[in-house]
Short mmCIF file of C-alpha atoms in Angstrom, two decimals:
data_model
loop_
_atom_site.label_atom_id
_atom_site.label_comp_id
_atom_site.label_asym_id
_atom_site.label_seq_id
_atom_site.Cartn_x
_atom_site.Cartn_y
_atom_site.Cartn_z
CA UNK A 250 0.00 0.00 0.00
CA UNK A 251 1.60 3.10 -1.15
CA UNK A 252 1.37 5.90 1.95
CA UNK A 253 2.34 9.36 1.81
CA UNK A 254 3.37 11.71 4.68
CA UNK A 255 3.18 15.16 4.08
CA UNK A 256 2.79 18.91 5.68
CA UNK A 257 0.07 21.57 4.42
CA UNK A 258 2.01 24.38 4.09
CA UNK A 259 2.77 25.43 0.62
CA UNK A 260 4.71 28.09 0.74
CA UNK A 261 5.60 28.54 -3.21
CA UNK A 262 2.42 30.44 -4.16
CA UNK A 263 3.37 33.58 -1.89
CA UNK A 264 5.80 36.15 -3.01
CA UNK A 265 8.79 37.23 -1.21
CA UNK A 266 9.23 34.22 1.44
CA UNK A 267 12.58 33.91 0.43
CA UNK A 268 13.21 36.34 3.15
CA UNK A 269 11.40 34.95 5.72
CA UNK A 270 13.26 32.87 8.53
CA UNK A 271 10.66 28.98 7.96
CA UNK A 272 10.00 26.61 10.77
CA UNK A 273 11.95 23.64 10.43
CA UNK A 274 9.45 20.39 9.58
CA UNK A 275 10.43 18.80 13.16
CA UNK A 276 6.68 17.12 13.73
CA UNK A 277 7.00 15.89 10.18
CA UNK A 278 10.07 14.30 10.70
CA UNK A 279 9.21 12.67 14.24
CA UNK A 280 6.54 10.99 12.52
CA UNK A 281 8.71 9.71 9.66
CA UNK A 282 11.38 8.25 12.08
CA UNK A 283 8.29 6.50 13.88
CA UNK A 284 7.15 4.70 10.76
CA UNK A 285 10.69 3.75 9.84
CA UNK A 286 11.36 2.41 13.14
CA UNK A 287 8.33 0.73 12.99
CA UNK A 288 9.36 -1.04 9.36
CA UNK A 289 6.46 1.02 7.24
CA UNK A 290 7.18 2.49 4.46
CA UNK A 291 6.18 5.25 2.96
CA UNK A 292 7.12 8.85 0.85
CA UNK A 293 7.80 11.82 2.40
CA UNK A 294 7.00 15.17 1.28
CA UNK A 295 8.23 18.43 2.61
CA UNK A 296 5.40 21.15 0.95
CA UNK A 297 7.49 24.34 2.05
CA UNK A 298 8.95 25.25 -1.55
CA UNK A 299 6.07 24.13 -3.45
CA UNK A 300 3.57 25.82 -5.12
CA UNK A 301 -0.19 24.47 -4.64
CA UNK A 302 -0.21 23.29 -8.18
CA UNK A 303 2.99 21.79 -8.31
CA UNK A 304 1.85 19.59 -5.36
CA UNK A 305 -1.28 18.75 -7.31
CA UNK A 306 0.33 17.39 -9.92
CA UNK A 307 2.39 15.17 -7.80
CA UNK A 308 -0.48 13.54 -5.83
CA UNK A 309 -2.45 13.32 -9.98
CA UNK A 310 0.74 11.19 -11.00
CA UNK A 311 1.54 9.22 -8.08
CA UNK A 312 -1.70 8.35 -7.25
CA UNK A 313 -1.31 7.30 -3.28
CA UNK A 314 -4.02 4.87 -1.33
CA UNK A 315 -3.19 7.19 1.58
CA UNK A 316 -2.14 10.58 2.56
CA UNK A 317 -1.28 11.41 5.84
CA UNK A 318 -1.57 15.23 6.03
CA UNK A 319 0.31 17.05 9.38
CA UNK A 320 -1.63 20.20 9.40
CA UNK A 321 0.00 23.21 11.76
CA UNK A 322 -1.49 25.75 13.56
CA UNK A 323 -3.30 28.17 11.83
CA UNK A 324 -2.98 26.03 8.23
CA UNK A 325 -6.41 24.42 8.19
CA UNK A 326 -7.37 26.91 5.05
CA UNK A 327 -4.82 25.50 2.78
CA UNK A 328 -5.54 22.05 3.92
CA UNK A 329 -9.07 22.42 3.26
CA UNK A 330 -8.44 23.27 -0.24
CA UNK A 331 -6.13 20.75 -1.08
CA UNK A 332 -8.19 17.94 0.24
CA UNK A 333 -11.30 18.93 -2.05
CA UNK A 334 -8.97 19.17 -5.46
CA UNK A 335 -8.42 15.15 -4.28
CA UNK A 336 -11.98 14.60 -3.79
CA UNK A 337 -13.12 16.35 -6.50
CA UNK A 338 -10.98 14.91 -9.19
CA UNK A 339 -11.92 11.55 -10.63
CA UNK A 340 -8.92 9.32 -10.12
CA UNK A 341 -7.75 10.48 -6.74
CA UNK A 342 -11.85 10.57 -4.99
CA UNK A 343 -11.41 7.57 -3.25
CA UNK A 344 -8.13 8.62 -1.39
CA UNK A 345 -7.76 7.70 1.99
CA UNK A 346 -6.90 10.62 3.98
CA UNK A 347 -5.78 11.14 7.48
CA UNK A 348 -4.80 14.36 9.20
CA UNK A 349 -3.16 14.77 12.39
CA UNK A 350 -1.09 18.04 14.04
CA UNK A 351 -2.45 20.92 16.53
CA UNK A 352 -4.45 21.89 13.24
CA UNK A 353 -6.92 19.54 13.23
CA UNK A 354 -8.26 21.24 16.92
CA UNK A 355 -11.86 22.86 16.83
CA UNK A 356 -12.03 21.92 13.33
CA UNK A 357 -13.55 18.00 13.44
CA UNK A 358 -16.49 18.87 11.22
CA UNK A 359 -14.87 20.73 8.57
CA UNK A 360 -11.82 17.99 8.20
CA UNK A 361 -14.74 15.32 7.45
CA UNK A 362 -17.06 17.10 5.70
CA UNK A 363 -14.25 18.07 3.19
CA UNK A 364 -13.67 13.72 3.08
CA UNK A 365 -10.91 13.36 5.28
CA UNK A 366 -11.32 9.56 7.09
CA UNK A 367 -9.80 9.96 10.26
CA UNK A 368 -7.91 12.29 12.62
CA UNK A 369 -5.29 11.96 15.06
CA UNK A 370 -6.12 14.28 18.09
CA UNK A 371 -3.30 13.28 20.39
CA UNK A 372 -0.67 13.74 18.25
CA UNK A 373 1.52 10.71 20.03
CA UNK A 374 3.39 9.31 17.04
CA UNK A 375 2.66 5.66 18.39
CA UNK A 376 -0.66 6.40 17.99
CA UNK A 377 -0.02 6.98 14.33
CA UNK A 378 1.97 3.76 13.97
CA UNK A 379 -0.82 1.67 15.19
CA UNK A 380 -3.29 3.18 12.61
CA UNK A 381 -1.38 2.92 9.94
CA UNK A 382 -0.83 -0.88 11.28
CA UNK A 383 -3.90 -1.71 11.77
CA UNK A 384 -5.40 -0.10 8.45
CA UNK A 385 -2.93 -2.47 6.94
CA UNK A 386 -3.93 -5.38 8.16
CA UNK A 387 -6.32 -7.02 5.79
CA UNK A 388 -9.84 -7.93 6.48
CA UNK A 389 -9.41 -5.90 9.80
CA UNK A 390 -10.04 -2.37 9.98
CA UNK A 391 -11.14 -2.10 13.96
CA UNK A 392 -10.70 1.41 14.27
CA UNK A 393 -12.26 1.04 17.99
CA UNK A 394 -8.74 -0.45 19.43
CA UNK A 395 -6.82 2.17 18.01
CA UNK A 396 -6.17 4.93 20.70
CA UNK A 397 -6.41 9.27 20.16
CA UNK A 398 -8.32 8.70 16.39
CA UNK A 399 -11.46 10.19 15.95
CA UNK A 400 -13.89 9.30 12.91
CA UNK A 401 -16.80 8.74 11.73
CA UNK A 402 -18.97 5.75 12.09
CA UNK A 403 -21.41 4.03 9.65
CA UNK A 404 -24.22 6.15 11.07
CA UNK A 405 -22.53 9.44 10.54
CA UNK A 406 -21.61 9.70 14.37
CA UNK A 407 -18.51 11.04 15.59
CA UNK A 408 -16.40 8.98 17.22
CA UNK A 409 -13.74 10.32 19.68
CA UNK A 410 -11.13 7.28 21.07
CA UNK A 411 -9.03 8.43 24.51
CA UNK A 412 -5.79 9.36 24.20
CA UNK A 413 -2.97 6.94 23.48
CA UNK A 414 -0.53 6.08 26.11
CA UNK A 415 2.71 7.71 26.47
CA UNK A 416 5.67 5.60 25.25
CA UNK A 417 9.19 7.72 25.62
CA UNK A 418 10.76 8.39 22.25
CA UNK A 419 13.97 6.70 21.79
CA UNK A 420 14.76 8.46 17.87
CA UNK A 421 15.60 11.15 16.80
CA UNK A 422 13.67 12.95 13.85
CA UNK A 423 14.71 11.80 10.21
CA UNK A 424 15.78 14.97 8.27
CA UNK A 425 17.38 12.75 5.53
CA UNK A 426 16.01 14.08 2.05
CA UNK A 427 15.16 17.49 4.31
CA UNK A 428 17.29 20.42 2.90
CA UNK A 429 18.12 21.94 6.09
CA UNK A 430 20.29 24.74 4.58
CA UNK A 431 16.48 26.54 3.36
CA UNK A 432 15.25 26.39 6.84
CA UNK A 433 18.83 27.90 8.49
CA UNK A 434 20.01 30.13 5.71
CA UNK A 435 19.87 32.96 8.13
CA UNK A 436 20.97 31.04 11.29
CA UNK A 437 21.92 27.69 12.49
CA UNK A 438 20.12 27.87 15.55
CA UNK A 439 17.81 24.30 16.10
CA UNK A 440 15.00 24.78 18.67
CA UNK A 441 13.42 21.86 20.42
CA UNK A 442 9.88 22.86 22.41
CA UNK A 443 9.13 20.85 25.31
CA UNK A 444 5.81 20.42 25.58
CA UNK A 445 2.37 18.48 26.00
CA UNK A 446 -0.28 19.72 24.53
CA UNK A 447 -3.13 18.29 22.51
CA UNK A 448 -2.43 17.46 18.58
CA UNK A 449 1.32 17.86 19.44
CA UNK A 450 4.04 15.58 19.62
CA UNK A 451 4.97 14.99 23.39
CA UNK A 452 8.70 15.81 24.15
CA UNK A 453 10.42 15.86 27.82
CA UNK A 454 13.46 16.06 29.27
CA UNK A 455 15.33 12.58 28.05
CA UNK A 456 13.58 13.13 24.41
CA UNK A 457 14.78 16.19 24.26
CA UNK A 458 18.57 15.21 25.32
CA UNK A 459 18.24 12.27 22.44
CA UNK A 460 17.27 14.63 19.88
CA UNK A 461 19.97 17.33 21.39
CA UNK A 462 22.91 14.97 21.13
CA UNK A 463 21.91 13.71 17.45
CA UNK A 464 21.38 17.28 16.24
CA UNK A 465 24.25 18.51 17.55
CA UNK A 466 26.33 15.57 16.25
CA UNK A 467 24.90 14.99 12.91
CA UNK A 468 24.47 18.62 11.76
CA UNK A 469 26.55 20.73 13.67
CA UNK A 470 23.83 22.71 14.74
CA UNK A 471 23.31 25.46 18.08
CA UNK A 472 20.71 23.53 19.74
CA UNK A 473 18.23 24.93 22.21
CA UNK A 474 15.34 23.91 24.07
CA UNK A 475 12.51 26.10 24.69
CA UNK A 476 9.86 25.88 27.57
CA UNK A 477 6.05 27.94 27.14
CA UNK A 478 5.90 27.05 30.79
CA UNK A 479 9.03 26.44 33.10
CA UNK A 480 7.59 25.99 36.33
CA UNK A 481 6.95 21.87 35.81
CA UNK A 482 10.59 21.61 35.40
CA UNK A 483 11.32 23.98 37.96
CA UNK A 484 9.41 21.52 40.43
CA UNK A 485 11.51 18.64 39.06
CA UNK A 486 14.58 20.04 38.31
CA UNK A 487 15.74 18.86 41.69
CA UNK A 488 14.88 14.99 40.88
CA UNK A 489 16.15 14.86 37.21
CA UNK A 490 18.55 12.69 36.74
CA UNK A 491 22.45 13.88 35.81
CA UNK A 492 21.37 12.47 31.77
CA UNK A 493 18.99 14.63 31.57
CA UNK A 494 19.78 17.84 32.97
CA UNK A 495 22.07 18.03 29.77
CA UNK A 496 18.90 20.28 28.02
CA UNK A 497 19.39 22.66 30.29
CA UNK A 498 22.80 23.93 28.39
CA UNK A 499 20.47 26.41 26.08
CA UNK A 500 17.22 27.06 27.12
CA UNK A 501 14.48 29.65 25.50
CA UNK A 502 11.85 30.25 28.42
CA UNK A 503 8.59 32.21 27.98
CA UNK A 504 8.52 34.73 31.62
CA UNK A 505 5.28 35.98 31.05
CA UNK A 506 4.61 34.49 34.41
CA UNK A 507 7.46 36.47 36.23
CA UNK A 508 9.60 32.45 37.35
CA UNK A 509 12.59 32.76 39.49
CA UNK A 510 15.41 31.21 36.88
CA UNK A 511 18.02 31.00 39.23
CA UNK A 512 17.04 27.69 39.70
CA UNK A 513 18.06 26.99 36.32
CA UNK A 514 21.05 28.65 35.91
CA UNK A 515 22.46 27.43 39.10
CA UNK A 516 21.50 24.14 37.88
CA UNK A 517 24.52 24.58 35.21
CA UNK A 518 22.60 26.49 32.37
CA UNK A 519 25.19 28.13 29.78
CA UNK A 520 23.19 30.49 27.87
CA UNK A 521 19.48 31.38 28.32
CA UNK A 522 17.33 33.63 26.26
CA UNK A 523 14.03 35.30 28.59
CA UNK A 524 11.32 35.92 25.91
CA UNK A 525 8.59 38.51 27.09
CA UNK A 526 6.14 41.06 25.35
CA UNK A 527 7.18 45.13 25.33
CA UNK A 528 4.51 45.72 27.96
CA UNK A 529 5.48 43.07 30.24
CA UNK A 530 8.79 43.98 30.04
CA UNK A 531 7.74 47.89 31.16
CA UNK A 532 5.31 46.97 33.65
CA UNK A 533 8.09 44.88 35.28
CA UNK A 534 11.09 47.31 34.95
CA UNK A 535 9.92 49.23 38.71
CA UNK A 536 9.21 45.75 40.34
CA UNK A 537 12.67 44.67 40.03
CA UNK A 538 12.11 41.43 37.89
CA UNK A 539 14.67 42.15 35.40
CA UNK A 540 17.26 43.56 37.77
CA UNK A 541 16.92 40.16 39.65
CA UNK A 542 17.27 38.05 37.01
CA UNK A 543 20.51 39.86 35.79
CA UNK A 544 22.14 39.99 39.32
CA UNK A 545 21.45 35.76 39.14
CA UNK A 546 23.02 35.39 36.10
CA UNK A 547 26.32 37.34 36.82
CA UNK A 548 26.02 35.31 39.88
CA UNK A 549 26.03 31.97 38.48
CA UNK A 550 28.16 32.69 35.14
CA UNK A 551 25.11 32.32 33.22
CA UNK A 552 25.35 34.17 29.61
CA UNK A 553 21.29 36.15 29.31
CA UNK A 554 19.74 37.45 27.01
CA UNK A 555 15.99 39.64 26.92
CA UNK A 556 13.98 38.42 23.64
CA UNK A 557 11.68 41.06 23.12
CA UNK A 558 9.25 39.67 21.10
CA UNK A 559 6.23 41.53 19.23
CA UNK A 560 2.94 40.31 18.88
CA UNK A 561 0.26 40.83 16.07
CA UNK A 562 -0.93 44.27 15.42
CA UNK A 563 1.33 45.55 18.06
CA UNK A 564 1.85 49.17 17.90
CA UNK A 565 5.08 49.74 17.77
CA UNK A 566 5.51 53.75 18.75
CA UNK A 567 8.21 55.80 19.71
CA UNK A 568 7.10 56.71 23.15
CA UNK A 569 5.89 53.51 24.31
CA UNK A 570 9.19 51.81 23.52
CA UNK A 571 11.47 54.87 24.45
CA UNK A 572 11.20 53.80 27.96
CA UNK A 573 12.33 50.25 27.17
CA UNK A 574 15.56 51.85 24.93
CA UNK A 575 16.51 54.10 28.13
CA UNK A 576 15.84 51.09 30.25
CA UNK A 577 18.77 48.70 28.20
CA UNK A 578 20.90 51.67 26.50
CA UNK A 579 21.91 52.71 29.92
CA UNK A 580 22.93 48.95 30.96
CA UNK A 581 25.42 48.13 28.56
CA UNK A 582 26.16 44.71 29.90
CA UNK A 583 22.67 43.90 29.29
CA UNK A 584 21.93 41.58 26.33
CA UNK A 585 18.92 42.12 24.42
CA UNK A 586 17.60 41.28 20.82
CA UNK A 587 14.07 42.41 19.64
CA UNK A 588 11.90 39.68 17.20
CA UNK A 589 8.61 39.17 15.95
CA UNK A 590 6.26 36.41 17.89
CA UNK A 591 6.61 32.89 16.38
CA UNK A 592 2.23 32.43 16.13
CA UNK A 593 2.39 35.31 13.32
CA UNK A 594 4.92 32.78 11.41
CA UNK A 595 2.29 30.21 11.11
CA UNK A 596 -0.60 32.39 10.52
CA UNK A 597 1.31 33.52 7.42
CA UNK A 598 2.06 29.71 6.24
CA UNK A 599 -1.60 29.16 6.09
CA UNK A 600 -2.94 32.09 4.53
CA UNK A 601 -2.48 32.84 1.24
CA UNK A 602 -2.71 36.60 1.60
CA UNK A 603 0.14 38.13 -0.37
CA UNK A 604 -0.56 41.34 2.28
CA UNK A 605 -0.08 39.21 5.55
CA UNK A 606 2.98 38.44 4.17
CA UNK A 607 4.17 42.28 3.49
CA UNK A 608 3.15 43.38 7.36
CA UNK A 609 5.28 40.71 8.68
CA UNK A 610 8.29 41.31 6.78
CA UNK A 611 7.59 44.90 7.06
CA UNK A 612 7.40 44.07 10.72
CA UNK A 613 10.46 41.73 10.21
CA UNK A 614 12.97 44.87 9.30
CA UNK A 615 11.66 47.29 11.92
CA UNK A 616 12.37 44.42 14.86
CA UNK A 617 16.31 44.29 13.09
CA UNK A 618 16.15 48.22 13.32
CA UNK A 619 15.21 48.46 17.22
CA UNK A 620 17.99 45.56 18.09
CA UNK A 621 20.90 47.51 16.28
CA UNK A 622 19.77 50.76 17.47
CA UNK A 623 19.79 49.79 21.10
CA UNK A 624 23.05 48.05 20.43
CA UNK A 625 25.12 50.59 19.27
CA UNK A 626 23.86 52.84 21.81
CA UNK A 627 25.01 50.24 24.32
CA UNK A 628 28.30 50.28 22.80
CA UNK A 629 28.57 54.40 22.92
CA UNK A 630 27.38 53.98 27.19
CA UNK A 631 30.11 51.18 27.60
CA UNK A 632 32.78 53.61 26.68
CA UNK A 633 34.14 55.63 29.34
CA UNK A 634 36.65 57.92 30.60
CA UNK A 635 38.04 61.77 29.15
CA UNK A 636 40.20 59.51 26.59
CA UNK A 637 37.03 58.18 24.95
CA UNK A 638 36.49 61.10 22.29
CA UNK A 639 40.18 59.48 20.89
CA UNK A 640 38.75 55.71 20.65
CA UNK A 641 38.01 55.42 16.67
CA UNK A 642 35.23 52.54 18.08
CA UNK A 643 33.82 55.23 20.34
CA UNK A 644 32.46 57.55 17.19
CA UNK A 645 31.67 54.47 14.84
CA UNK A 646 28.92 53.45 17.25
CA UNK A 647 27.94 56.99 17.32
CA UNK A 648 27.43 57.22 13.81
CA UNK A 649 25.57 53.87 14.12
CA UNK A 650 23.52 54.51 17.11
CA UNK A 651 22.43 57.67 14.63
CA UNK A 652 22.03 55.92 11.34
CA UNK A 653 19.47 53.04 12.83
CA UNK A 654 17.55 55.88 14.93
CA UNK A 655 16.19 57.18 11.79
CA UNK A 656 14.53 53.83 10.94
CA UNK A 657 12.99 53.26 14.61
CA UNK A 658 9.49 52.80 14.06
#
């Protein structure tokens, strides 16, 4: 039986995404190296570079008995689409389709009435291999033993199955045939999430050390793990074993919630990056959150850096931010880089509006602007002393500090 795994993402059609920074395909890869440990074989097909019609006229050739389509967040438009030009033409219409990725949430009754078969809610990629098993199994399609599916039965009912059980991952994702170069033309920076929530794969503490190690070792690239919420880990970090407190060497952590990281960074972290909103970030600067944070990582030798990250339809003014610039520019041994929220990345990916695209590249430049202007007024504060006027490095970021402040936003 000929199976295909592919993403919905489709990238080709839109104009100008050569210069935008693409997620790597990591769920579509952790689901490859599942069905390859598990001895099924199958084609897969990284959508990124493709145009919609391109793709179309791959499925029209090949002709597969079964698509598995991982839909991300936000892509469920495109997905839509290309499941009706399968239903709709003649020689693909009876297509077995399955979808599966944080997609698919709130968005049962579209999938199905658009013809898909089933969907994988839980996202556990062993619930995927025992699908795909037991679909293959002749004369035995008893879709009620197969855990986190849901589908429809003969009478039209939708059927929800509990979620599968955890197994621990012992793989790492398969990027073989994966041009990684296209995803890290502008950095090599690999980010692992930890996380558990539903439609996504599950990854903890030892899967993330697995997949660290073979990154690191097979592609040479600067891996780091990033936590939405740190407190679990803080609550563990105590009773992890030496193995795998190795993911702690990088970590991205989301402080909207204002955690105490010197936990962490006494723990043995190298480098963290903080990632909080403008406002946050200003609301906080009187309570002595940041200050703390700093003093901890001097303490413990830990190298941190503020992400500043900016959400959708964020205004981005002058005076709102000018506090945050005085607030940095007069701490020179602060780190701090300014970037635009990861969520408006996949909103773009399944749109196909050509003027999403334009605000967040637009959007894109101006974050660049705000980092380098903060920088090089860092680097004019940093030097000190009557002799400074004499320091050639002195006036350079001078010249800088004045060349990006006519492109702050």
């Amino acid at each position: 039986m000929s199976l295909l795994l592919t993403n919905a993402i489709l990238s080709g059609d839109l104009k100008g995404t050569e210069r935008m920074v693409f997620p790597i395909p990591r769920e579509l890869s952790i689901y490859s190296a599942a069905l390859l440990q598990a001895g099924i074989k199958h084609i897969r097909y990284d959508t990124l570079p493709v145009k919609n019609d391109v793709f179309r006229e791959y499925l029209f050739t090949q002709r597969f008995e079964r698509i598995c389509i991982h839909i991300p967040e936000g892509c469920i438009e495109k997905t839509i689409n290309l499941i009706g030009y399968i239903k709709q033409t003649e020689e693909l219409k009876n297509t077995s389709i399955i979808c599966l990725g944080p997609g698919v949430n709130r968005c049962e009754n579209a999938l199905f009435d658009a013809g898909v078969s089933i969907i994988l809610h839980d996202g556990n990629e062993y619930s995927l291999v025992h699908l795909i098993n037991t679909l293959q199994t002749p004369f035995n399609p008893f879709l009620d033993e197969v855990k986190g599916i849901t589908f429809r039965n003969i009478l039209g009912n939708i059927v929800k199955q509990p979620d599968g059980a955890y197994v621990p991952r012992t793989f790492a994702p398969d990027y073989s045939g994966i041009s990684l170069d296209r995803y890290l033309k502008k950095s090599k920076t690999y980010t692992i999430p930890l996380n558990n929530k539903p439609g996504e794969i599950y990854t903890g503490p030892e899967e993330a050390r697995i997949e660290k190690q073979y990154v690191e070792l097979t592609y040479g690239l600067d891996c780091w793990v990033y936590m939405a919420d740190p407190f679990p880990y803080l609550q563990k970090l105590p009773f992890l074993p030496q193995t795998q407190s190795v993911f702690l060497e990088k970590i991205m952590v989301d402080v909207s919630q204002k955690p105490d990281m010197g936990v962490m960074m006494q723990a043995g972290c190298k480098k963290m990056q903080l990632l909080v909103s403008p406002e946050s970030f200003i609301e906080w600067m009187n309570s002595g959150y940041p200050e703390l944070q700093n003093n901890l990582a001097m303490q413990y030798g830990t190298e941190l850096t503020w992400n500043i990250y900016i959400k959708k339809n964020q205004a981005i003014d002058y005076k709102m931010m000018k506090s945050l610039y005085d607030w940095f520019i007069a701490r020179p041994q602060v780190k701090v880089i300014f970037s635009v929220h990861s969520h408006i990345v996949n909103e773009i990916l399944g749109s196909s509006d050509e003027k999403l695209l334009k605000k967040y590249l637009k959007l894109q430049q101006k974050t660049k602007h705000m980092s380098a202007y903060v920088h090089a007024k860092q680097q004019v504060n940093a030097h000190v002393g009557k002799w400074k006027n004499l320091n050639p490095a002195y006036h350079l970021a001078r010249i800088r500090a004045t060349v990006e402040s006519f492109n702050i936003p």
